[in-house]
PDB file of C-alpha atoms in Angstrom:
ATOM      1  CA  UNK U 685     -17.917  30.326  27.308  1.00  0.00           C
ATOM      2  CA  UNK U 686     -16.099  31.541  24.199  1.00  0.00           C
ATOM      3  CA  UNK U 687     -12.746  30.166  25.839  1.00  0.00           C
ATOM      4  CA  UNK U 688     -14.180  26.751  26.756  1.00  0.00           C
ATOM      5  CA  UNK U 689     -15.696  26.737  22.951  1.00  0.00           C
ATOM      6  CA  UNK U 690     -12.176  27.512  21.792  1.00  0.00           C
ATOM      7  CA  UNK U 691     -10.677  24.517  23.449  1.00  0.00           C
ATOM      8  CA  UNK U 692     -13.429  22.257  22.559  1.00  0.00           C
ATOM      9  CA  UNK U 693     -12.462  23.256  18.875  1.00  0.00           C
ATOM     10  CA  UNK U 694      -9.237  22.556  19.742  1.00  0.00           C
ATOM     11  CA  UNK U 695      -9.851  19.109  20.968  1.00  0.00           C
ATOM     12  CA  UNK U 696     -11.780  18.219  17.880  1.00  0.00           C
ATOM     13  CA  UNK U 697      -8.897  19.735  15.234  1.00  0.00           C
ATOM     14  CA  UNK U 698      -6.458  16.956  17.475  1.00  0.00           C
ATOM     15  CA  UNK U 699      -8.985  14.359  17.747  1.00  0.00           C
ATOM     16  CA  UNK U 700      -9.683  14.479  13.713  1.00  0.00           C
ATOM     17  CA  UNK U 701      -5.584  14.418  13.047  1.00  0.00           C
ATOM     18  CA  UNK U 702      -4.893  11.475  15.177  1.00  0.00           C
ATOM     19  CA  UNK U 703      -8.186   9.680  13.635  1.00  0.00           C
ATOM     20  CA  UNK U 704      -6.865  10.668  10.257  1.00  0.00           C
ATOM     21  CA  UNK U 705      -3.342   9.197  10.306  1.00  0.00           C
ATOM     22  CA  UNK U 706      -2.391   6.414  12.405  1.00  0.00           C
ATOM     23  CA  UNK U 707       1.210   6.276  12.254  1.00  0.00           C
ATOM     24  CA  UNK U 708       2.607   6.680   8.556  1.00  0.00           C
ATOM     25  CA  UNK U 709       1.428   3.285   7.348  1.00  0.00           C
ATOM     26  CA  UNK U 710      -2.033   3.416   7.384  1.00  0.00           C
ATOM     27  CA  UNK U 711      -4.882   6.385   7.263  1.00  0.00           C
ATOM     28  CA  UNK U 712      -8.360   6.225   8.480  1.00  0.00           C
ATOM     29  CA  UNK U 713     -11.249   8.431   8.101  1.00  0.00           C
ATOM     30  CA  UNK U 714     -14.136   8.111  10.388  1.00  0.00           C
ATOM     31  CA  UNK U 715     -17.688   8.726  10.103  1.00  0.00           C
ATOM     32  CA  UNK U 716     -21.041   7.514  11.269  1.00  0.00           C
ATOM     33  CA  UNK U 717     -22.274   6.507  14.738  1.00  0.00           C
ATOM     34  CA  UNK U 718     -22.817   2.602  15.909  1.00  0.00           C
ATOM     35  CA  UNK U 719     -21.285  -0.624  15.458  1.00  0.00           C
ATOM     36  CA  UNK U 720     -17.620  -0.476  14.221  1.00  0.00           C
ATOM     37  CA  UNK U 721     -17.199  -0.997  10.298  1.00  0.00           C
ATOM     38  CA  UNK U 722     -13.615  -1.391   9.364  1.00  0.00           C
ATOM     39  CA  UNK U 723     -13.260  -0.560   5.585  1.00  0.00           C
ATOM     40  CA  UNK U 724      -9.684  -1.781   3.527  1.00  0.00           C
ATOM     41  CA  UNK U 725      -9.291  -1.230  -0.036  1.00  0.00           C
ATOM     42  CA  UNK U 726      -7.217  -3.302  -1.869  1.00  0.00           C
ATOM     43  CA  UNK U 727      -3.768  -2.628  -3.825  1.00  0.00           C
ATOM     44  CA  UNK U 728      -3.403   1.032  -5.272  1.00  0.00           C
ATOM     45  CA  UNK U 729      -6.883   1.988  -4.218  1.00  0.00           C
ATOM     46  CA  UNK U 730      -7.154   4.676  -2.255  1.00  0.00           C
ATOM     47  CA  UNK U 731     -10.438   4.518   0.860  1.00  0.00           C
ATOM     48  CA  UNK U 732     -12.418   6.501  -1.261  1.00  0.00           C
ATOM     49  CA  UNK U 733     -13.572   3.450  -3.101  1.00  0.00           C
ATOM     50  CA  UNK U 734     -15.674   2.832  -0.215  1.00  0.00           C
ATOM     51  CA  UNK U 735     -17.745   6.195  -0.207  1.00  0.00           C
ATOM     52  CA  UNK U 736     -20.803   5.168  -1.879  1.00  0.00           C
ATOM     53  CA  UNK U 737     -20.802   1.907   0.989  1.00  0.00           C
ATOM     54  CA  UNK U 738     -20.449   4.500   3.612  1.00  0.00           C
ATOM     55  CA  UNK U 739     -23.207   6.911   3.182  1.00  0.00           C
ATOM     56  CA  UNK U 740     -25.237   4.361   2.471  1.00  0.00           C
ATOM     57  CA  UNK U 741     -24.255   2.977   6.537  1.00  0.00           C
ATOM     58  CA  UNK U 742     -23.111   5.544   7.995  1.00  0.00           C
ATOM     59  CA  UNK U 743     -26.673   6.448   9.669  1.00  0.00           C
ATOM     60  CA  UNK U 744     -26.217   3.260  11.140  1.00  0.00           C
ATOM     61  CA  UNK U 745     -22.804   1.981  11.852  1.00  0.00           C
ATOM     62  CA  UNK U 746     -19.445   4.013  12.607  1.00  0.00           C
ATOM     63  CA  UNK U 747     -17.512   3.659   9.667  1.00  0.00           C
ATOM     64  CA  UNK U 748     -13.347   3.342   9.690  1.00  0.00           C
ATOM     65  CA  UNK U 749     -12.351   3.973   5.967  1.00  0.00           C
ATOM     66  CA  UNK U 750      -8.161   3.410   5.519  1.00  0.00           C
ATOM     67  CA  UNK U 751      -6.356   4.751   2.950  1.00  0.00           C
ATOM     68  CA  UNK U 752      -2.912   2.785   2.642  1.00  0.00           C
ATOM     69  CA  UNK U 753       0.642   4.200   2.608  1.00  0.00           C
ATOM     70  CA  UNK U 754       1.574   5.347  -1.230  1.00  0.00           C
ATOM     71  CA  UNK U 755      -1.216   5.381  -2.265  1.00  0.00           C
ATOM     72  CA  UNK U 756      -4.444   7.466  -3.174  1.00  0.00           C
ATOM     73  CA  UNK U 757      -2.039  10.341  -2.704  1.00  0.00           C
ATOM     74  CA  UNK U 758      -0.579   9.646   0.815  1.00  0.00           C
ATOM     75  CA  UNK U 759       3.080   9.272   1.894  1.00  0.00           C
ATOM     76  CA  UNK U 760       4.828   6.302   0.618  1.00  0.00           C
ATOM     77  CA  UNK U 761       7.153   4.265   4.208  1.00  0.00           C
ATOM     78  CA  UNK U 762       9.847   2.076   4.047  1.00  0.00           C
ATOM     79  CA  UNK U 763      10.143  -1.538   3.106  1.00  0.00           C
ATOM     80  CA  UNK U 764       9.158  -4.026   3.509  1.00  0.00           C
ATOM     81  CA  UNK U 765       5.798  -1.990   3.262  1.00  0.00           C
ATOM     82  CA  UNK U 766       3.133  -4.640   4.002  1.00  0.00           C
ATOM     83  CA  UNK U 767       4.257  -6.214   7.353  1.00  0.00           C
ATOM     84  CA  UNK U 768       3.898  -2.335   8.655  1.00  0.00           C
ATOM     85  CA  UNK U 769       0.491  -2.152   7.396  1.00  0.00           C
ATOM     86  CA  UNK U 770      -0.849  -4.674   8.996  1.00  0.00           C
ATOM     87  CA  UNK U 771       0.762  -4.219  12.051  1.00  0.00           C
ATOM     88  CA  UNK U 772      -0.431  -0.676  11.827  1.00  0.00           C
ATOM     89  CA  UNK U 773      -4.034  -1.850  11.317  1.00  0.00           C
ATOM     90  CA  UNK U 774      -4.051  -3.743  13.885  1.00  0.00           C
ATOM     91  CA  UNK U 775      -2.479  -1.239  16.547  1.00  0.00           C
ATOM     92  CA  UNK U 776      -5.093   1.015  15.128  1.00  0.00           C
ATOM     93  CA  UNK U 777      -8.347  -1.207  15.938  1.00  0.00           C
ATOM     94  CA  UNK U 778      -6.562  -2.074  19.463  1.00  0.00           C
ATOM     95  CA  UNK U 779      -6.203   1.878  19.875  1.00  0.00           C
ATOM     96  CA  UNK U 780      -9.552   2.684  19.486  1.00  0.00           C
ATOM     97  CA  UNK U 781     -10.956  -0.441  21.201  1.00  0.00           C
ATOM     98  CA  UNK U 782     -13.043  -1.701  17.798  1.00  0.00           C
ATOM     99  CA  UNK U 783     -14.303  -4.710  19.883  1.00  0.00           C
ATOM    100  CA  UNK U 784     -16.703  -7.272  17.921  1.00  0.00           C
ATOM    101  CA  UNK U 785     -15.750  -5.138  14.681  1.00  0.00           C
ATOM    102  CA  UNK U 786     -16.866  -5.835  11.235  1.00  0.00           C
ATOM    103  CA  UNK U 787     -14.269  -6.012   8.764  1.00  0.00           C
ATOM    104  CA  UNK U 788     -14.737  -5.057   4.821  1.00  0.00           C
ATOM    105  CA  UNK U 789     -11.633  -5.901   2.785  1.00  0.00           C
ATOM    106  CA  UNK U 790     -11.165  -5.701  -1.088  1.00  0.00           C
ATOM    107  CA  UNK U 791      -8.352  -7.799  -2.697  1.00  0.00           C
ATOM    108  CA  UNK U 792      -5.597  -7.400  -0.715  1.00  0.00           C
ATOM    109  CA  UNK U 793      -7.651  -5.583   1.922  1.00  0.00           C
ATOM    110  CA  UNK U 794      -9.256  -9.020   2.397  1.00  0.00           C
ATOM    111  CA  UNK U 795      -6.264 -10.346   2.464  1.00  0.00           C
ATOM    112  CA  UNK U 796      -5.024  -8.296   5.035  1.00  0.00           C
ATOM    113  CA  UNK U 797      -8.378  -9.132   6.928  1.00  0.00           C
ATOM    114  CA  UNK U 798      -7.489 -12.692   7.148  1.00  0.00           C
ATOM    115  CA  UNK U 799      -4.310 -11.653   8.721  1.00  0.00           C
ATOM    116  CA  UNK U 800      -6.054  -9.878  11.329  1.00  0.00           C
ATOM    117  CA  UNK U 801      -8.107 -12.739  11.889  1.00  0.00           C
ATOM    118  CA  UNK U 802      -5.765 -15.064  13.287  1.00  0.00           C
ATOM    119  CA  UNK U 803      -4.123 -12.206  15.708  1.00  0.00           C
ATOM    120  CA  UNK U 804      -5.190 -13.697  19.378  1.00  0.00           C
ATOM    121  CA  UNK U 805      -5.332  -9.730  20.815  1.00  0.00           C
ATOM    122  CA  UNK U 806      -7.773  -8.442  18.204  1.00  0.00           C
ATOM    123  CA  UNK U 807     -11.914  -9.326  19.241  1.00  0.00           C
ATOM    124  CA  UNK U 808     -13.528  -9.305  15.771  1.00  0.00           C
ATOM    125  CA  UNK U 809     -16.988  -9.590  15.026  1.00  0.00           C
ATOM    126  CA  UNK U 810     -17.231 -10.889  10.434  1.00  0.00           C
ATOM    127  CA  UNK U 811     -15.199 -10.644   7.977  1.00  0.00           C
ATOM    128  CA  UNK U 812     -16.520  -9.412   4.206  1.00  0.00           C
ATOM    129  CA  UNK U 813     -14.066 -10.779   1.775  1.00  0.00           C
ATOM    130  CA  UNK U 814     -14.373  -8.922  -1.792  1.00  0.00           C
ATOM    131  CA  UNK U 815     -12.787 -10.818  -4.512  1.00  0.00           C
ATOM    132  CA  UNK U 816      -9.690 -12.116  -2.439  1.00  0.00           C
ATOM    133  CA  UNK U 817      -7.602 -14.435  -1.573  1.00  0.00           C
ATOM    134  CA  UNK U 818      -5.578 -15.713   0.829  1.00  0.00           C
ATOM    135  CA  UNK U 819      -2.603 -16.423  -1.424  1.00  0.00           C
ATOM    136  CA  UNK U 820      -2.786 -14.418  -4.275  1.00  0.00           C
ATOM    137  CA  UNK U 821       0.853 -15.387  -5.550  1.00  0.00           C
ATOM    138  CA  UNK U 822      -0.251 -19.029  -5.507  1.00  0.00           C
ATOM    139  CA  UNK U 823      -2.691 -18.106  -7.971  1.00  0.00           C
ATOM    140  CA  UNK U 824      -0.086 -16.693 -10.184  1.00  0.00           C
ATOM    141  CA  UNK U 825       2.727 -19.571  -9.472  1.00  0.00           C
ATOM    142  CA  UNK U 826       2.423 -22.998  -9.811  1.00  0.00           C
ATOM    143  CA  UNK U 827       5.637 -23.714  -7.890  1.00  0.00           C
ATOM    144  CA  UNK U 828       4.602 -21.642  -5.894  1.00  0.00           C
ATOM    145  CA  UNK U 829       7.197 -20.166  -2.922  1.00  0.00           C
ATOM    146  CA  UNK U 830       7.199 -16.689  -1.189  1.00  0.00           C
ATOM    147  CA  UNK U 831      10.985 -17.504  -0.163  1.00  0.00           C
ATOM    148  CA  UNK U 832      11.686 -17.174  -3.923  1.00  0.00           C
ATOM    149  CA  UNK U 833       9.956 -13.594  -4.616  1.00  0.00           C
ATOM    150  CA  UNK U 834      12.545 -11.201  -4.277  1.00  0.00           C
ATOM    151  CA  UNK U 835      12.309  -7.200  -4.652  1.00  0.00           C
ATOM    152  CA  UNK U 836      15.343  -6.915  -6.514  1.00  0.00           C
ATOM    153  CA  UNK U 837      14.185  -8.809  -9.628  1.00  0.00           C
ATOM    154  CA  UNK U 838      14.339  -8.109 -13.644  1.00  0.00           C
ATOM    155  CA  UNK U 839      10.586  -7.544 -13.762  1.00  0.00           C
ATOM    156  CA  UNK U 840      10.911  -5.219 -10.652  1.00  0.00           C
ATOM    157  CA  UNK U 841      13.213  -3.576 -11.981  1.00  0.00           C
ATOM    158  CA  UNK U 842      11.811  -3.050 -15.563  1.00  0.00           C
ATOM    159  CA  UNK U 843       8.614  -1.905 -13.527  1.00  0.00           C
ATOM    160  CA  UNK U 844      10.676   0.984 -11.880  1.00  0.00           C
ATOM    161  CA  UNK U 845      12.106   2.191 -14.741  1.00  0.00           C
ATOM    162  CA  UNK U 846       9.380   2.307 -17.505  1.00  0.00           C
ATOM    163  CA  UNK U 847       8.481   5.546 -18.891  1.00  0.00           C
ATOM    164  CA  UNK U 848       5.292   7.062 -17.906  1.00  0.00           C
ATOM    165  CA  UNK U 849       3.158   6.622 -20.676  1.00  0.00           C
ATOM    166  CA  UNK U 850       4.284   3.232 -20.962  1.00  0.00           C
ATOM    167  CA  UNK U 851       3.381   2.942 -17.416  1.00  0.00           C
ATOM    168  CA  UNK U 852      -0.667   4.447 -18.392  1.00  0.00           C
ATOM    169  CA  UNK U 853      -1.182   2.176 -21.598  1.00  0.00           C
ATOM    170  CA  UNK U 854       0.142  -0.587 -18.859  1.00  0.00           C
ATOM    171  CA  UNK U 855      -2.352   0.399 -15.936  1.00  0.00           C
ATOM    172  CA  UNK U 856      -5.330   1.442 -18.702  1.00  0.00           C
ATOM    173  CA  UNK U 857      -4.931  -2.246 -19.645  1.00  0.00           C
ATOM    174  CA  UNK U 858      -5.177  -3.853 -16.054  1.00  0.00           C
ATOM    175  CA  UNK U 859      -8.136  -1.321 -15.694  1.00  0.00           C
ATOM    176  CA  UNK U 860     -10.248  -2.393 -18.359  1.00  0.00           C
ATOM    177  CA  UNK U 861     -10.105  -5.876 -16.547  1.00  0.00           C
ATOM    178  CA  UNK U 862     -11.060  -4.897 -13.017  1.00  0.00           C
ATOM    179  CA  UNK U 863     -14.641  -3.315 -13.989  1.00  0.00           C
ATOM    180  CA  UNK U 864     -17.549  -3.349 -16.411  1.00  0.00           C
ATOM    181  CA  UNK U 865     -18.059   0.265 -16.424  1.00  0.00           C
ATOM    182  CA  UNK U 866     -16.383   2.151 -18.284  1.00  0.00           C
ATOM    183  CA  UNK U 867     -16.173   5.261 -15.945  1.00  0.00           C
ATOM    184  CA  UNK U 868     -15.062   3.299 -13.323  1.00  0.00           C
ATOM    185  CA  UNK U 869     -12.251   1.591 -15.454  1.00  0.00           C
ATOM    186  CA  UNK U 870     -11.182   5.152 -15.604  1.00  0.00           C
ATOM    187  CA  UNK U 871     -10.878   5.675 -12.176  1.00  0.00           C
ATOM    188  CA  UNK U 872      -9.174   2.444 -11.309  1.00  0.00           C
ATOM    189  CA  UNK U 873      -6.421   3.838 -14.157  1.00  0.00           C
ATOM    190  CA  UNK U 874      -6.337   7.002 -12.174  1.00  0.00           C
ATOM    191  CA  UNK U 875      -5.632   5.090  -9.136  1.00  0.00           C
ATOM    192  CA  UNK U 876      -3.050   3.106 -10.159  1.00  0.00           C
ATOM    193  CA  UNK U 877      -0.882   6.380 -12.049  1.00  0.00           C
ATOM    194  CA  UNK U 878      -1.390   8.226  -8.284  1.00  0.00           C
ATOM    195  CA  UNK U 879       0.749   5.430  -6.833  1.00  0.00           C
ATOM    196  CA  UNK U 880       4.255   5.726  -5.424  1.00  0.00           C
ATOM    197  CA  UNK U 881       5.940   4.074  -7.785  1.00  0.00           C
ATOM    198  CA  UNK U 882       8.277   1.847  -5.173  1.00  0.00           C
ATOM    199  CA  UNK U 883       5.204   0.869  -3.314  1.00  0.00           C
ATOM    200  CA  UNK U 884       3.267  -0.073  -6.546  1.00  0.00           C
ATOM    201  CA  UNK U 885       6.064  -2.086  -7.593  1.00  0.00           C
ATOM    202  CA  UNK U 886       7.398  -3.735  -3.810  1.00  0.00           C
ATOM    203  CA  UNK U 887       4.314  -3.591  -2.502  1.00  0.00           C
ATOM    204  CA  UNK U 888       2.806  -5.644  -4.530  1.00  0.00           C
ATOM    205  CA  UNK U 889       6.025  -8.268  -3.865  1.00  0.00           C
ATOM    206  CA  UNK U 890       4.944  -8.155  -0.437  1.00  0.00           C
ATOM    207  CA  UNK U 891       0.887  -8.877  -1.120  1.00  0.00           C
ATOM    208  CA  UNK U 892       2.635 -11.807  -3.321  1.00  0.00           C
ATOM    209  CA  UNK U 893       4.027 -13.141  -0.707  1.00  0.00           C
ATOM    210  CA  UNK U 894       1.517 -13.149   1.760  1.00  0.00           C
ATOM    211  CA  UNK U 895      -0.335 -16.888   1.845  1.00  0.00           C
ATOM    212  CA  UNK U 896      -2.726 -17.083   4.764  1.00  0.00           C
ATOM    213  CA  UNK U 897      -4.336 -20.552   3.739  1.00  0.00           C
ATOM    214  CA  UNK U 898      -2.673 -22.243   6.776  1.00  0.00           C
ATOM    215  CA  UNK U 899      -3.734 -19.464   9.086  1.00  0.00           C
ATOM    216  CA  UNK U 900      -7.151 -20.016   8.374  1.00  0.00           C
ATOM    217  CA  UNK U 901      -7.730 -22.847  10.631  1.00  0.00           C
ATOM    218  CA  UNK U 902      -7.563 -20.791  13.139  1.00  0.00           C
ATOM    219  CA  UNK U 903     -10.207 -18.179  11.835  1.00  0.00           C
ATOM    220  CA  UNK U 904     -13.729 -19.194  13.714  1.00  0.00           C
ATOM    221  CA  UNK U 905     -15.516 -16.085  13.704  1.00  0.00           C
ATOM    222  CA  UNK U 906     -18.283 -15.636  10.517  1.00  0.00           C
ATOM    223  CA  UNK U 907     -16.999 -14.835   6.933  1.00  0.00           C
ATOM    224  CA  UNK U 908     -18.359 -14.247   3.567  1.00  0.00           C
ATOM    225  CA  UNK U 909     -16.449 -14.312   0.560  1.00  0.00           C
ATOM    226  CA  UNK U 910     -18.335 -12.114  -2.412  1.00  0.00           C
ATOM    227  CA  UNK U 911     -16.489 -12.881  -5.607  1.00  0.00           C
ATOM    228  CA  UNK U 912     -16.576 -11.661  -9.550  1.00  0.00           C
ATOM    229  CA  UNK U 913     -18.013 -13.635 -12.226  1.00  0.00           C
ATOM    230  CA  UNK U 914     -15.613 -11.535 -14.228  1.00  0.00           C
ATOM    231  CA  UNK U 915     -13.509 -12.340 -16.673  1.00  0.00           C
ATOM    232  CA  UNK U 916     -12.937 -16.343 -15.505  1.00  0.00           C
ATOM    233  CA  UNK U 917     -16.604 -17.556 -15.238  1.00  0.00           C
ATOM    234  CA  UNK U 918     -18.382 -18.899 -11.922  1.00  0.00           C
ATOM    235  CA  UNK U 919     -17.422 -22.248 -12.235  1.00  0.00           C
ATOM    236  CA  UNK U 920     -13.836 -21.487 -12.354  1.00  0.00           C
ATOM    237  CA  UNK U 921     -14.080 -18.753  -9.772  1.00  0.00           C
ATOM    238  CA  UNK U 922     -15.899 -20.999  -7.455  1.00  0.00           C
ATOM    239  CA  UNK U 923     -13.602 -23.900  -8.097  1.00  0.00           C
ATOM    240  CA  UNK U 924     -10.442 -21.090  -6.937  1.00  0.00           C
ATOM    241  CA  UNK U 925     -12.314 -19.924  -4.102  1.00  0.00           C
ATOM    242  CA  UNK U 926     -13.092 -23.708  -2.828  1.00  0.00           C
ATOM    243  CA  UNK U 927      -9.432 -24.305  -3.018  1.00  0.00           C
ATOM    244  CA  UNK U 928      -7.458 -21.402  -1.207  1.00  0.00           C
ATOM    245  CA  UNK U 929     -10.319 -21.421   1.570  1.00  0.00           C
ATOM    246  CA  UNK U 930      -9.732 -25.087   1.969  1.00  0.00           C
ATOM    247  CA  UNK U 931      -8.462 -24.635   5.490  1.00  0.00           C
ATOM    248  CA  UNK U 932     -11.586 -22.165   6.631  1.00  0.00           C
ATOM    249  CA  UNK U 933     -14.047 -23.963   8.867  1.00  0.00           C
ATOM    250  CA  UNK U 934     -17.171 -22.142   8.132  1.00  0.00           C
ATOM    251  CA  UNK U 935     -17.907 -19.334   5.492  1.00  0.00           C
ATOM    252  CA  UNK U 936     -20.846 -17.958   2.785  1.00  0.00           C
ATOM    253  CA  UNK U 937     -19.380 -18.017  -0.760  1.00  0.00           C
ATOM    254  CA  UNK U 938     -21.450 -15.300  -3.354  1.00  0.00           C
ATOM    255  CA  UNK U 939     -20.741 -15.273  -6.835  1.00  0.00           C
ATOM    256  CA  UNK U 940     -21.236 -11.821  -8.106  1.00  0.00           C
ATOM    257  CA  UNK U 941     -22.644 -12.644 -11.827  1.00  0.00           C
ATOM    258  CA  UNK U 942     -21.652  -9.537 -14.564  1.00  0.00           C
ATOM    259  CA  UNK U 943     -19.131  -8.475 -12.299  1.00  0.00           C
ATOM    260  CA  UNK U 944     -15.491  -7.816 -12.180  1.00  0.00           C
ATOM    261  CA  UNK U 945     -12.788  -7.090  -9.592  1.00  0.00           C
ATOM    262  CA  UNK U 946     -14.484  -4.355  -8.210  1.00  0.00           C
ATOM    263  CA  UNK U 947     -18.012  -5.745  -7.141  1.00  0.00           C
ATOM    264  CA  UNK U 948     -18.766  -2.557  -5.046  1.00  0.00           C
ATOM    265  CA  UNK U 949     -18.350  -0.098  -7.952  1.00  0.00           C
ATOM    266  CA  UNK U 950     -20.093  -2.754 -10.470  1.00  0.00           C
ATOM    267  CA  UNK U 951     -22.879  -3.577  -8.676  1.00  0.00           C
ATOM    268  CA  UNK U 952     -23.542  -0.830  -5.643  1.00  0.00           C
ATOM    269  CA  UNK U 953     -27.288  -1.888  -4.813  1.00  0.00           C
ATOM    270  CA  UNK U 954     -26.209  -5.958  -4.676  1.00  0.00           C
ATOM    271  CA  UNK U 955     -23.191  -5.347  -2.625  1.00  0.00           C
ATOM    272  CA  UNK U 956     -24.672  -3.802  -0.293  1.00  0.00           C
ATOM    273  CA  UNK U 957     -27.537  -6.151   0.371  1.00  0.00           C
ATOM    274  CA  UNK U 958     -25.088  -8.764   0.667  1.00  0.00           C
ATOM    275  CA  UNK U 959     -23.223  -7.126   3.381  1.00  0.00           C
ATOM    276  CA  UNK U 960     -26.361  -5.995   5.229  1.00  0.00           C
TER     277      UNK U 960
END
């Protein structure tokens, strides 16, 4: 008996490492028993984000929390980083056979869900699309052209170089933009200072050059799109939204009112009756 418990043990210590890092790109933490959740956090943010989300589903729904490469304290890969993400998510839910799964996706995360969308081999069940969009760059371009992002360019390279404290009063900044609390702005700093530099700075090339707003034609399973009020105003955030999800057949659009970037930290008890 004590031998068969041993191996059982075993078993579990393997299961738990394979669960835990799929390949280098991407790792996943798994808790909770029922239908699949699939949780992605957007750009720096490590899948803790997500925690509060969890336990409140986790009684009810198997939960699949990733934690992207370079950040949040993992391993920083190669380049071009994104591309092996994604790929990487998408071997992962294929792996594990997440068939009819729900997918969460913050920023880039729901980004990234789009992507996963569109892939013919993958069976999904919703997407949940927090604050993002499909072309992000677009937003920031009015020319706008992935073929003309390049890693190897003078604010890329200023980015790589700055000093560190430059660096905080840079990401403290960005932080006091992305929530209304302040203990959560502090976090969100934290975040972004625990980032491999190269994959803060080329990574977020790649999410620039990402534009899915063709690819969502051929998206026909449900979405909803939950986005901040914060700092633009509904009627411009509603007007973006309408625009990059031109190409989307079907889809709920919330506006998340005295909310910033990150709705789920902002407002916990409205998220997640809108997801429910």
């Amino acid at each position: 008996m004590k031998k068969i418990a041993v191996i059982l043990i075993a078993c579990i210590v393997q299961f738990s490492t394979y669960a835990h890092s799929f390949g280098q790109a991407i790792h996943v933490e798994v808790s909770g028993n029922g239908q699949p959740i699939l949780f992605i956090p957007g750009f720096t943010v490590p899948g803790e984000v997500w925690e509060p989300v969890v336990k409140a589903l986790e009684s009810t729904y198997e939960c699949h929390v990733i934690t992207l490469a370079g950040f949040g304290g993992k391993e920083p890969i190669g380049f071009p980083w994104l591309p092996q993400v994604n790929e990487a998510i998408k071997e992962y839910i294929l792996a594990k056979n997440l068939q009819g799964v729900t997918i969460i996706g913050h920023s880039l995360g729901g980004t990234v869900a789009t992507w996963l969308a569109v892939q013919q081999e993958l069976n999904l069940g919703q997407l949940v699309l927090v604050d993002a969009l499909p072309a992000a760059g677009a937003l920031m371009f009015p020319d706008f052209n992935p073929d003309n992002l390049f890693y190897d360019s003078p604010y890329n390279r200023q980015q790589l170089v700055m000093e560190d404290a430059a660096f905080a009063q840079m990401a403290s900044f960005m932080a006091k933009g992305m929530s209304v609390k302040e203990a959560e702005q502090n976090r969100i700093q934290e975040w972004i200072l625990e980032s491999d530099r190269e994959t803060y700075v080329y990574g977020y090339t790649d999410y620039l050059k990402m534009d899915m707003r063709e690819g969502l034609k051929n998206i026909s399973i449900p979405v909803t799109i939950i986005a901040a009020a914060n700092p633009y105003g509904e009627a411009m955030v509603r007007q973006t939204n309408t625009s990059q999800y031109s190409n989307l057949k079907d889809y709920r659009l919330v506006i998340a009112e005295e909310s910033a970037h990150f709705i789920m930290l902002d407002k916990p008890d409205w998220f997640l009756e809108q997801i429910q």
